[in-house]
Amino acid sequence: MREYLIFLAFVAPNLLLIGAFTYRPLIANMQYSTLNWTLGSPSATKVGLENYIRFFTGPDARTVLGTTAIFTIVTVGGSMVLGLLISLALNRGLRGTTFARSAVFAPYVLSGVGVGLVWLFIFDPVYGLLSFILRGVGIASPQWVNDPQLALVMVIIVYVWKNLGYCAVVYLAGLQAIAREQLEAASIDGANAWQQFWRIKLPLLSPTTFFLSITCLLSSLQAFDLIRIMTPLGTGTRTLVYEAYLQAFGAYNRAGYSAAVSTVLFVLLLLITLLQLRFVERKVHYS
């Protein structure tokens, strides 16, 4: 009983905080999703599942879900692949690698608002650095912000640039945990660098890859700051999270509909995480 009471004394504050600031807002959001409520209005009308039906049967669902899927797949895949390649380069014992590791990781800890503003200036079709370089070689600068497809490409480039340092550092930690004896034995057996990577390093990095796949996926699905700064109107970048923001705080003021979109995002995050834990983890090799 004494150990049980000590356990409760340590756990209770955390459970209370999690319940108050995580689960209570989550349940409240689900309740709001059943209301026809204009943001700021003192009254609301209960509509049941009408907000969900309106979302899935309306023209916005295909666009929003498609944009979310493209943004998530490209940013997660790009960050992990580029992060792995950079970690392989940083894992070599060359001079200046410490500075290179800091430089690669630095964008990840920078403010998303600051990063978005700087890159928005770079992509500006009139005054931007990129347009200046393109004009120097006789090429007109694309309208990055006004073209929906190019706007999504622009945000994806910046998001991958900002987050690949996180993947690189985590992969680097995984590479440094691989025993040198295994690589030396493979080298003695005649395995070249590619065979060592494909047959030894990559399988031993599967726990790291599994961890990054979950964290990067959840992060990309909830990306907001860069999208808000670089495309305020959501031109071509209306992901689920930004759609919920625009519906509640944009010109629509539909808080109930926004809560329904947020609930769809929560269910999607939950299902993806459960599927990863159920099926993807089977292929993870823990040494």
PDB file of C-alpha atoms in Angstrom:
ATOM      1  CA  MET A   1       0.000   0.000   0.000  1.00  0.00           C
ATOM      2  CA  ARG A   2       2.845   2.381   0.812  1.00  0.00           C
ATOM      3  CA  GLU A   3       4.447   1.811  -2.597  1.00  0.00           C
ATOM      4  CA  TYR A   4       1.067   2.263  -4.267  1.00  0.00           C
ATOM      5  CA  LEU A   5       0.510   5.596  -2.507  1.00  0.00           C
ATOM      6  CA  ILE A   6       3.999   6.778  -3.481  1.00  0.00           C
ATOM      7  CA  PHE A   7       3.245   5.798  -7.067  1.00  0.00           C
ATOM      8  CA  LEU A   8       0.000   7.808  -7.004  1.00  0.00           C
ATOM      9  CA  ALA A   9       1.783  10.796  -5.463  1.00  0.00           C
ATOM     10  CA  PHE A  10       4.219  10.921  -8.377  1.00  0.00           C
ATOM     11  CA  VAL A  11       1.732  10.072 -11.138  1.00  0.00           C
ATOM     12  CA  ALA A  12      -1.316  12.082 -10.048  1.00  0.00           C
ATOM     13  CA  PRO A  13       0.032  15.576 -10.930  1.00  0.00           C
ATOM     14  CA  ASN A  14       0.985  14.423 -14.434  1.00  0.00           C
ATOM     15  CA  LEU A  15      -2.353  12.701 -14.957  1.00  0.00           C
ATOM     16  CA  LEU A  16      -4.219  15.806 -13.813  1.00  0.00           C
ATOM     17  CA  LEU A  17      -2.238  18.042 -16.182  1.00  0.00           C
ATOM     18  CA  ILE A  18      -2.674  15.653 -19.121  1.00  0.00           C
ATOM     19  CA  GLY A  19      -6.384  15.339 -18.393  1.00  0.00           C
ATOM     20  CA  ALA A  20      -6.885  19.096 -18.051  1.00  0.00           C
ATOM     21  CA  PHE A  21      -4.832  20.240 -21.041  1.00  0.00           C
ATOM     22  CA  THR A  22      -5.060  17.289 -23.465  1.00  0.00           C
ATOM     23  CA  TYR A  23      -8.084  15.048 -23.011  1.00  0.00           C
ATOM     24  CA  ARG A  24     -10.547  17.677 -21.804  1.00  0.00           C
ATOM     25  CA  PRO A  25      -9.951  19.945 -24.853  1.00  0.00           C
ATOM     26  CA  LEU A  26     -10.111  16.877 -27.099  1.00  0.00           C
ATOM     27  CA  ILE A  27     -13.513  15.854 -25.749  1.00  0.00           C
ATOM     28  CA  ALA A  28     -14.740  19.466 -25.867  1.00  0.00           C
ATOM     29  CA  ASN A  29     -13.641  19.734 -29.515  1.00  0.00           C
ATOM     30  CA  MET A  30     -15.650  16.618 -30.376  1.00  0.00           C
ATOM     31  CA  GLN A  31     -18.672  18.181 -28.710  1.00  0.00           C
ATOM     32  CA  TYR A  32     -18.197  21.428 -30.649  1.00  0.00           C
ATOM     33  CA  SER A  33     -18.024  19.457 -33.894  1.00  0.00           C
ATOM     34  CA  THR A  34     -21.708  18.544 -33.456  1.00  0.00           C
ATOM     35  CA  LEU A  35     -22.747  22.210 -33.300  1.00  0.00           C
ATOM     36  CA  ASN A  36     -23.547  24.866 -35.869  1.00  0.00           C
ATOM     37  CA  TRP A  37     -21.620  27.588 -34.077  1.00  0.00           C
ATOM     38  CA  THR A  38     -20.239  30.867 -35.367  1.00  0.00           C
ATOM     39  CA  LEU A  39     -17.046  31.843 -33.579  1.00  0.00           C
ATOM     40  CA  GLY A  40     -17.832  34.428 -30.905  1.00  0.00           C
ATOM     41  CA  SER A  41     -21.572  33.779 -30.921  1.00  0.00           C
ATOM     42  CA  PRO A  42     -23.124  33.168 -27.464  1.00  0.00           C
ATOM     43  CA  SER A  43     -25.521  30.540 -28.889  1.00  0.00           C
ATOM     44  CA  ALA A  44     -25.145  27.412 -31.013  1.00  0.00           C
ATOM     45  CA  THR A  45     -27.442  24.904 -32.684  1.00  0.00           C
ATOM     46  CA  LYS A  46     -26.927  21.170 -32.318  1.00  0.00           C
ATOM     47  CA  VAL A  47     -26.645  19.537 -35.761  1.00  0.00           C
ATOM     48  CA  GLY A  48     -25.258  16.094 -34.962  1.00  0.00           C
ATOM     49  CA  LEU A  49     -23.017  14.740 -37.718  1.00  0.00           C
ATOM     50  CA  GLU A  50     -23.987  17.385 -40.280  1.00  0.00           C
ATOM     51  CA  ASN A  51     -20.547  19.050 -40.184  1.00  0.00           C
ATOM     52  CA  TYR A  52     -18.852  15.741 -40.972  1.00  0.00           C
ATOM     53  CA  ILE A  53     -21.298  14.990 -43.787  1.00  0.00           C
ATOM     54  CA  ARG A  54     -20.756  18.481 -45.214  1.00  0.00           C
ATOM     55  CA  PHE A  55     -16.995  18.019 -45.159  1.00  0.00           C
ATOM     56  CA  PHE A  56     -16.850  14.561 -46.764  1.00  0.00           C
ATOM     57  CA  THR A  57     -19.553  15.255 -49.361  1.00  0.00           C
ATOM     58  CA  GLY A  58     -18.415  18.784 -50.231  1.00  0.00           C
ATOM     59  CA  PRO A  59     -15.808  19.805 -52.808  1.00  0.00           C
ATOM     60  CA  ASP A  60     -13.227  20.723 -50.144  1.00  0.00           C
ATOM     61  CA  ALA A  61     -12.650  17.197 -48.824  1.00  0.00           C
ATOM     62  CA  ARG A  62     -10.867  15.887 -51.905  1.00  0.00           C
ATOM     63  CA  THR A  63      -8.672  18.971 -52.190  1.00  0.00           C
ATOM     64  CA  VAL A  64      -7.806  19.137 -48.485  1.00  0.00           C
ATOM     65  CA  LEU A  65      -7.133  15.419 -48.064  1.00  0.00           C
ATOM     66  CA  GLY A  66      -5.134  15.287 -51.305  1.00  0.00           C
ATOM     67  CA  THR A  67      -3.013  18.287 -50.334  1.00  0.00           C
ATOM     68  CA  THR A  68      -2.448  16.795 -46.887  1.00  0.00           C
ATOM     69  CA  ALA A  69      -1.365  13.463 -48.365  1.00  0.00           C
ATOM     70  CA  ILE A  70       1.044  15.042 -50.874  1.00  0.00           C
ATOM     71  CA  PHE A  71       2.554  17.398 -48.318  1.00  0.00           C
ATOM     72  CA  THR A  72       2.979  14.658 -45.700  1.00  0.00           C
ATOM     73  CA  ILE A  73       4.423  11.975 -47.997  1.00  0.00           C
ATOM     74  CA  VAL A  74       6.908  14.297 -49.710  1.00  0.00           C
ATOM     75  CA  THR A  75       8.063  16.084 -46.553  1.00  0.00           C
ATOM     76  CA  VAL A  76       8.449  12.904 -44.499  1.00  0.00           C
ATOM     77  CA  GLY A  77      10.169  10.995 -47.293  1.00  0.00           C
ATOM     78  CA  GLY A  78      12.353  13.926 -48.304  1.00  0.00           C
ATOM     79  CA  SER A  79      13.428  14.743 -44.747  1.00  0.00           C
ATOM     80  CA  MET A  80      14.276  11.127 -43.930  1.00  0.00           C
ATOM     81  CA  VAL A  81      16.106  10.316 -47.174  1.00  0.00           C
ATOM     82  CA  LEU A  82      18.137  13.531 -47.200  1.00  0.00           C
ATOM     83  CA  GLY A  83      18.730  13.241 -43.459  1.00  0.00           C
ATOM     84  CA  LEU A  84      20.095   9.721 -43.915  1.00  0.00           C
ATOM     85  CA  LEU A  85      22.428  10.812 -46.723  1.00  0.00           C
ATOM     86  CA  ILE A  86      23.709  13.743 -44.682  1.00  0.00           C
ATOM     87  CA  SER A  87      24.218  11.540 -41.616  1.00  0.00           C
ATOM     88  CA  LEU A  88      26.351   9.162 -43.696  1.00  0.00           C
ATOM     89  CA  ALA A  89      28.524  12.109 -44.712  1.00  0.00           C
ATOM     90  CA  LEU A  90      28.720  13.463 -41.156  1.00  0.00           C
ATOM     91  CA  ASN A  91      29.633  10.050 -39.782  1.00  0.00           C
ATOM     92  CA  ARG A  92      33.028  10.206 -41.485  1.00  0.00           C
ATOM     93  CA  GLY A  93      35.897  11.294 -39.276  1.00  0.00           C
ATOM     94  CA  LEU A  94      36.795  14.377 -41.280  1.00  0.00           C
ATOM     95  CA  ARG A  95      37.873  17.808 -40.098  1.00  0.00           C
ATOM     96  CA  GLY A  96      35.004  20.248 -39.598  1.00  0.00           C
ATOM     97  CA  THR A  97      32.273  17.653 -39.078  1.00  0.00           C
ATOM     98  CA  THR A  98      31.372  19.142 -35.663  1.00  0.00           C
ATOM     99  CA  PHE A  99      30.662  22.512 -37.246  1.00  0.00           C
ATOM    100  CA  ALA A 100      28.784  20.798 -40.097  1.00  0.00           C
ATOM    101  CA  ARG A 101      26.558  18.916 -37.639  1.00  0.00           C
ATOM    102  CA  SER A 102      25.677  22.157 -35.856  1.00  0.00           C
ATOM    103  CA  ALA A 103      24.998  23.919 -39.152  1.00  0.00           C
ATOM    104  CA  VAL A 104      22.742  21.099 -40.379  1.00  0.00           C
ATOM    105  CA  PHE A 105      20.761  20.942 -37.139  1.00  0.00           C
ATOM    106  CA  ALA A 106      20.450  24.732 -36.673  1.00  0.00           C
ATOM    107  CA  PRO A 107      17.416  25.282 -38.987  1.00  0.00           C
ATOM    108  CA  TYR A 108      15.386  22.779 -36.966  1.00  0.00           C
ATOM    109  CA  VAL A 109      15.586  24.882 -33.779  1.00  0.00           C
ATOM    110  CA  LEU A 110      14.908  28.187 -35.541  1.00  0.00           C
ATOM    111  CA  SER A 111      11.497  29.821 -35.317  1.00  0.00           C
ATOM    112  CA  GLY A 112       9.151  28.667 -38.049  1.00  0.00           C
ATOM    113  CA  VAL A 113       7.869  32.228 -38.418  1.00  0.00           C
ATOM    114  CA  GLY A 114      11.387  33.595 -38.966  1.00  0.00           C
ATOM    115  CA  VAL A 115      12.275  30.816 -41.404  1.00  0.00           C
ATOM    116  CA  GLY A 116       9.052  31.393 -43.341  1.00  0.00           C
ATOM    117  CA  LEU A 117       9.652  35.133 -43.639  1.00  0.00           C
ATOM    118  CA  VAL A 118      13.233  34.697 -44.859  1.00  0.00           C
ATOM    119  CA  TRP A 119      12.308  32.089 -47.454  1.00  0.00           C
ATOM    120  CA  LEU A 120       9.285  34.108 -48.532  1.00  0.00           C
ATOM    121  CA  PHE A 121      11.667  36.928 -49.409  1.00  0.00           C
ATOM    122  CA  ILE A 122      13.895  34.471 -51.304  1.00  0.00           C
ATOM    123  CA  PHE A 123      10.931  33.194 -53.357  1.00  0.00           C
ATOM    124  CA  ASP A 124       9.477  36.662 -53.997  1.00  0.00           C
ATOM    125  CA  PRO A 125       9.002  36.871 -57.813  1.00  0.00           C
ATOM    126  CA  VAL A 126       9.939  40.576 -57.935  1.00  0.00           C
ATOM    127  CA  TYR A 127      12.441  41.364 -55.189  1.00  0.00           C
ATOM    128  CA  GLY A 128      13.545  37.886 -54.129  1.00  0.00           C
ATOM    129  CA  LEU A 129      17.033  36.469 -54.320  1.00  0.00           C
ATOM    130  CA  LEU A 130      15.872  33.572 -56.475  1.00  0.00           C
ATOM    131  CA  SER A 131      14.218  35.887 -58.989  1.00  0.00           C
ATOM    132  CA  PHE A 132      17.422  37.971 -59.141  1.00  0.00           C
ATOM    133  CA  ILE A 133      19.462  34.857 -59.966  1.00  0.00           C
ATOM    134  CA  LEU A 134      16.944  33.668 -62.569  1.00  0.00           C
ATOM    135  CA  ARG A 135      16.823  37.091 -64.231  1.00  0.00           C
ATOM    136  CA  GLY A 136      20.608  36.995 -64.443  1.00  0.00           C
ATOM    137  CA  VAL A 137      20.389  33.923 -66.695  1.00  0.00           C
ATOM    138  CA  GLY A 138      17.413  35.247 -68.673  1.00  0.00           C
ATOM    139  CA  ILE A 139      14.639  33.246 -66.990  1.00  0.00           C
ATOM    140  CA  ALA A 140      11.459  34.792 -65.596  1.00  0.00           C
ATOM    141  CA  SER A 141      10.739  33.983 -61.954  1.00  0.00           C
ATOM    142  CA  PRO A 142       7.720  31.715 -61.354  1.00  0.00           C
ATOM    143  CA  GLN A 143       4.783  33.104 -59.375  1.00  0.00           C
ATOM    144  CA  TRP A 144       5.434  30.930 -56.345  1.00  0.00           C
ATOM    145  CA  VAL A 145       2.773  32.365 -54.056  1.00  0.00           C
ATOM    146  CA  ASN A 146      -0.033  32.908 -56.575  1.00  0.00           C
ATOM    147  CA  ASP A 147       0.222  29.546 -58.365  1.00  0.00           C
ATOM    148  CA  PRO A 148      -1.422  26.833 -56.154  1.00  0.00           C
ATOM    149  CA  GLN A 149       0.873  24.035 -57.346  1.00  0.00           C
ATOM    150  CA  LEU A 150       4.041  26.106 -57.006  1.00  0.00           C
ATOM    151  CA  ALA A 151       2.948  27.383 -53.595  1.00  0.00           C
ATOM    152  CA  LEU A 152       2.751  23.812 -52.319  1.00  0.00           C
ATOM    153  CA  VAL A 153       6.167  23.038 -53.819  1.00  0.00           C
ATOM    154  CA  MET A 154       7.595  26.151 -52.171  1.00  0.00           C
ATOM    155  CA  VAL A 155       6.314  25.227 -48.715  1.00  0.00           C
ATOM    156  CA  ILE A 156       7.487  21.613 -49.110  1.00  0.00           C
ATOM    157  CA  ILE A 157      11.022  22.755 -50.006  1.00  0.00           C
ATOM    158  CA  VAL A 158      11.235  25.013 -46.968  1.00  0.00           C
ATOM    159  CA  TYR A 159       9.726  22.419 -44.615  1.00  0.00           C
ATOM    160  CA  VAL A 160      12.168  19.727 -45.749  1.00  0.00           C
ATOM    161  CA  TRP A 161      15.101  22.153 -45.421  1.00  0.00           C
ATOM    162  CA  LYS A 162      14.056  23.052 -41.894  1.00  0.00           C
ATOM    163  CA  ASN A 163      13.488  19.504 -40.627  1.00  0.00           C
ATOM    164  CA  LEU A 164      16.084  17.359 -42.380  1.00  0.00           C
ATOM    165  CA  GLY A 165      18.654  18.333 -39.710  1.00  0.00           C
ATOM    166  CA  TYR A 166      16.544  16.572 -37.076  1.00  0.00           C
ATOM    167  CA  CYS A 167      16.494  13.376 -39.137  1.00  0.00           C
ATOM    168  CA  ALA A 168      20.227  13.690 -39.836  1.00  0.00           C
ATOM    169  CA  VAL A 169      21.136  13.982 -36.145  1.00  0.00           C
ATOM    170  CA  VAL A 170      18.924  11.055 -35.126  1.00  0.00           C
ATOM    171  CA  TYR A 171      20.277   8.890 -37.947  1.00  0.00           C
ATOM    172  CA  LEU A 172      23.811   9.928 -37.000  1.00  0.00           C
ATOM    173  CA  ALA A 173      23.219   8.703 -33.459  1.00  0.00           C
ATOM    174  CA  GLY A 174      22.011   5.395 -34.876  1.00  0.00           C
ATOM    175  CA  LEU A 175      25.053   5.064 -37.139  1.00  0.00           C
ATOM    176  CA  GLN A 176      27.440   5.747 -34.282  1.00  0.00           C
ATOM    177  CA  ALA A 177      25.737   3.028 -32.213  1.00  0.00           C
ATOM    178  CA  ILE A 178      26.616   0.360 -34.812  1.00  0.00           C
ATOM    179  CA  ALA A 179      29.539  -1.744 -33.613  1.00  0.00           C
ATOM    180  CA  ARG A 180      32.666  -1.204 -35.715  1.00  0.00           C
ATOM    181  CA  GLU A 181      33.460  -4.922 -35.428  1.00  0.00           C
ATOM    182  CA  GLN A 182      30.498  -5.764 -37.660  1.00  0.00           C
ATOM    183  CA  LEU A 183      31.624  -3.373 -40.388  1.00  0.00           C
ATOM    184  CA  GLU A 184      35.230  -4.549 -40.122  1.00  0.00           C
ATOM    185  CA  ALA A 185      34.137  -8.187 -40.413  1.00  0.00           C
ATOM    186  CA  ALA A 186      32.055  -7.351 -43.492  1.00  0.00           C
ATOM    187  CA  SER A 187      35.002  -5.497 -45.004  1.00  0.00           C
ATOM    188  CA  ILE A 188      37.281  -8.482 -44.442  1.00  0.00           C
ATOM    189  CA  ASP A 189      34.686 -10.691 -46.159  1.00  0.00           C
ATOM    190  CA  GLY A 190      34.912  -8.440 -49.206  1.00  0.00           C
ATOM    191  CA  ALA A 191      31.788  -6.296 -48.803  1.00  0.00           C
ATOM    192  CA  ASN A 192      32.089  -2.898 -50.454  1.00  0.00           C
ATOM    193  CA  ALA A 193      30.645   0.358 -49.062  1.00  0.00           C
ATOM    194  CA  TRP A 194      27.278  -0.091 -50.789  1.00  0.00           C
ATOM    195  CA  GLN A 195      26.898  -3.672 -49.570  1.00  0.00           C
ATOM    196  CA  GLN A 196      27.810  -2.648 -46.031  1.00  0.00           C
ATOM    197  CA  PHE A 197      25.170   0.089 -46.126  1.00  0.00           C
ATOM    198  CA  TRP A 198      22.430  -2.059 -47.650  1.00  0.00           C
ATOM    199  CA  ARG A 199      23.079  -5.291 -45.740  1.00  0.00           C
ATOM    200  CA  ILE A 200      24.338  -4.016 -42.362  1.00  0.00           C
ATOM    201  CA  LYS A 201      23.781  -0.334 -41.677  1.00  0.00           C
ATOM    202  CA  LEU A 202      20.242   0.022 -43.044  1.00  0.00           C
ATOM    203  CA  PRO A 203      18.822  -3.075 -41.229  1.00  0.00           C
ATOM    204  CA  LEU A 204      20.477  -1.992 -37.973  1.00  0.00           C
ATOM    205  CA  LEU A 205      18.993   1.481 -38.452  1.00  0.00           C
ATOM    206  CA  SER A 206      15.444   0.093 -38.672  1.00  0.00           C
ATOM    207  CA  PRO A 207      14.560   1.131 -35.066  1.00  0.00           C
ATOM    208  CA  THR A 208      15.767   4.650 -35.869  1.00  0.00           C
ATOM    209  CA  THR A 209      13.808   4.669 -39.137  1.00  0.00           C
ATOM    210  CA  PHE A 210      10.692   3.450 -37.333  1.00  0.00           C
ATOM    211  CA  PHE A 211      11.034   6.172 -34.693  1.00  0.00           C
ATOM    212  CA  LEU A 212      11.553   8.892 -37.309  1.00  0.00           C
ATOM    213  CA  SER A 213       8.674   7.660 -39.451  1.00  0.00           C
ATOM    214  CA  ILE A 214       6.266   8.157 -36.546  1.00  0.00           C
ATOM    215  CA  THR A 215       7.599  11.473 -35.255  1.00  0.00           C
ATOM    216  CA  CYS A 216       8.060  13.037 -38.704  1.00  0.00           C
ATOM    217  CA  LEU A 217       4.649  11.850 -39.877  1.00  0.00           C
ATOM    218  CA  LEU A 218       2.878  13.321 -36.863  1.00  0.00           C
ATOM    219  CA  SER A 219       4.853  16.538 -37.201  1.00  0.00           C
ATOM    220  CA  SER A 220       4.098  16.949 -40.918  1.00  0.00           C
ATOM    221  CA  LEU A 221       0.393  16.300 -40.471  1.00  0.00           C
ATOM    222  CA  GLN A 222       0.310  19.088 -37.871  1.00  0.00           C
ATOM    223  CA  ALA A 223       2.537  21.577 -39.749  1.00  0.00           C
ATOM    224  CA  PHE A 224       1.113  25.078 -39.429  1.00  0.00           C
ATOM    225  CA  ASP A 225       3.588  27.930 -38.914  1.00  0.00           C
ATOM    226  CA  LEU A 226       5.347  27.783 -42.299  1.00  0.00           C
ATOM    227  CA  ILE A 227       2.043  27.416 -44.156  1.00  0.00           C
ATOM    228  CA  ARG A 228       0.535  30.330 -42.251  1.00  0.00           C
ATOM    229  CA  ILE A 229       3.445  32.668 -42.946  1.00  0.00           C
ATOM    230  CA  MET A 230       4.210  31.725 -46.546  1.00  0.00           C
ATOM    231  CA  THR A 231       0.637  31.242 -47.828  1.00  0.00           C
ATOM    232  CA  PRO A 232      -1.754  33.181 -45.546  1.00  0.00           C
ATOM    233  CA  LEU A 233      -4.764  32.484 -47.770  1.00  0.00           C
ATOM    234  CA  GLY A 234      -3.953  28.791 -48.090  1.00  0.00           C
ATOM    235  CA  THR A 235      -3.468  28.977 -51.861  1.00  0.00           C
ATOM    236  CA  GLY A 236      -2.681  25.370 -52.773  1.00  0.00           C
ATOM    237  CA  THR A 237      -1.630  24.544 -49.200  1.00  0.00           C
ATOM    238  CA  ARG A 238      -4.921  23.846 -47.441  1.00  0.00           C
ATOM    239  CA  THR A 239      -3.943  20.859 -45.356  1.00  0.00           C
ATOM    240  CA  LEU A 240      -6.263  19.522 -42.661  1.00  0.00           C
ATOM    241  CA  VAL A 241      -4.667  21.577 -39.928  1.00  0.00           C
ATOM    242  CA  TYR A 242      -4.722  24.785 -41.964  1.00  0.00           C
ATOM    243  CA  GLU A 243      -8.243  24.133 -43.189  1.00  0.00           C
ATOM    244  CA  ALA A 244      -9.377  23.920 -39.556  1.00  0.00           C
ATOM    245  CA  TYR A 245      -7.670  27.250 -38.883  1.00  0.00           C
ATOM    246  CA  LEU A 246      -9.200  28.981 -41.916  1.00  0.00           C
ATOM    247  CA  GLN A 247     -12.691  27.725 -41.108  1.00  0.00           C
ATOM    248  CA  ALA A 248     -12.557  28.961 -37.515  1.00  0.00           C
ATOM    249  CA  PHE A 249     -10.411  32.112 -37.718  1.00  0.00           C
ATOM    250  CA  GLY A 250     -10.580  33.035 -41.409  1.00  0.00           C
ATOM    251  CA  ALA A 251     -13.473  34.598 -43.271  1.00  0.00           C
ATOM    252  CA  TYR A 252     -15.845  31.697 -42.521  1.00  0.00           C
ATOM    253  CA  ASN A 253     -16.050  31.866 -38.694  1.00  0.00           C
ATOM    254  CA  ARG A 254     -17.486  28.336 -38.639  1.00  0.00           C
ATOM    255  CA  ALA A 255     -16.150  27.031 -35.344  1.00  0.00           C
ATOM    256  CA  GLY A 256     -18.301  23.887 -35.348  1.00  0.00           C
ATOM    257  CA  TYR A 257     -17.211  22.913 -38.862  1.00  0.00           C
ATOM    258  CA  SER A 258     -13.584  23.642 -37.914  1.00  0.00           C
ATOM    259  CA  ALA A 259     -13.920  21.358 -34.889  1.00  0.00           C
ATOM    260  CA  ALA A 260     -15.166  18.591 -37.186  1.00  0.00           C
ATOM    261  CA  VAL A 261     -12.115  18.995 -39.451  1.00  0.00           C
ATOM    262  CA  SER A 262      -9.872  18.889 -36.368  1.00  0.00           C
ATOM    263  CA  THR A 263     -11.567  15.692 -35.206  1.00  0.00           C
ATOM    264  CA  VAL A 264     -10.982  14.129 -38.632  1.00  0.00           C
ATOM    265  CA  LEU A 265      -7.308  15.028 -38.277  1.00  0.00           C
ATOM    266  CA  PHE A 266      -7.157  13.466 -34.804  1.00  0.00           C
ATOM    267  CA  VAL A 267      -8.732  10.226 -36.019  1.00  0.00           C
ATOM    268  CA  LEU A 268      -6.334  10.140 -38.970  1.00  0.00           C
ATOM    269  CA  LEU A 269      -3.327  10.630 -36.678  1.00  0.00           C
ATOM    270  CA  LEU A 270      -4.579   7.909 -34.343  1.00  0.00           C
ATOM    271  CA  LEU A 271      -5.192   5.390 -37.141  1.00  0.00           C
ATOM    272  CA  ILE A 272      -1.811   5.995 -38.784  1.00  0.00           C
ATOM    273  CA  THR A 273       0.016   5.623 -35.471  1.00  0.00           C
ATOM    274  CA  LEU A 274      -1.835   2.395 -34.634  1.00  0.00           C
ATOM    275  CA  LEU A 275      -1.139   0.961 -38.098  1.00  0.00           C
ATOM    276  CA  GLN A 276       2.539   1.794 -37.770  1.00  0.00           C
ATOM    277  CA  LEU A 277       2.746   0.179 -34.344  1.00  0.00           C
ATOM    278  CA  ARG A 278       0.783  -2.853 -35.542  1.00  0.00           C
ATOM    279  CA  PHE A 279       2.414  -3.607 -38.896  1.00  0.00           C
ATOM    280  CA  VAL A 280       5.543  -1.525 -39.478  1.00  0.00           C
ATOM    281  CA  GLU A 281       7.162  -2.422 -36.165  1.00  0.00           C
ATOM    282  CA  ARG A 282       7.196  -6.086 -37.230  1.00  0.00           C
ATOM    283  CA  LYS A 283       9.961  -5.256 -39.693  1.00  0.00           C
ATOM    284  CA  VAL A 284      12.093  -3.521 -37.080  1.00  0.00           C
ATOM    285  CA  HIS A 285      15.208  -5.443 -36.027  1.00  0.00           C
ATOM    286  CA  TYR A 286      16.362  -4.605 -32.531  1.00  0.00           C
ATOM    287  CA  SER A 287      19.979  -5.598 -31.984  1.00  0.00           C
TER     288      SER A 287
END
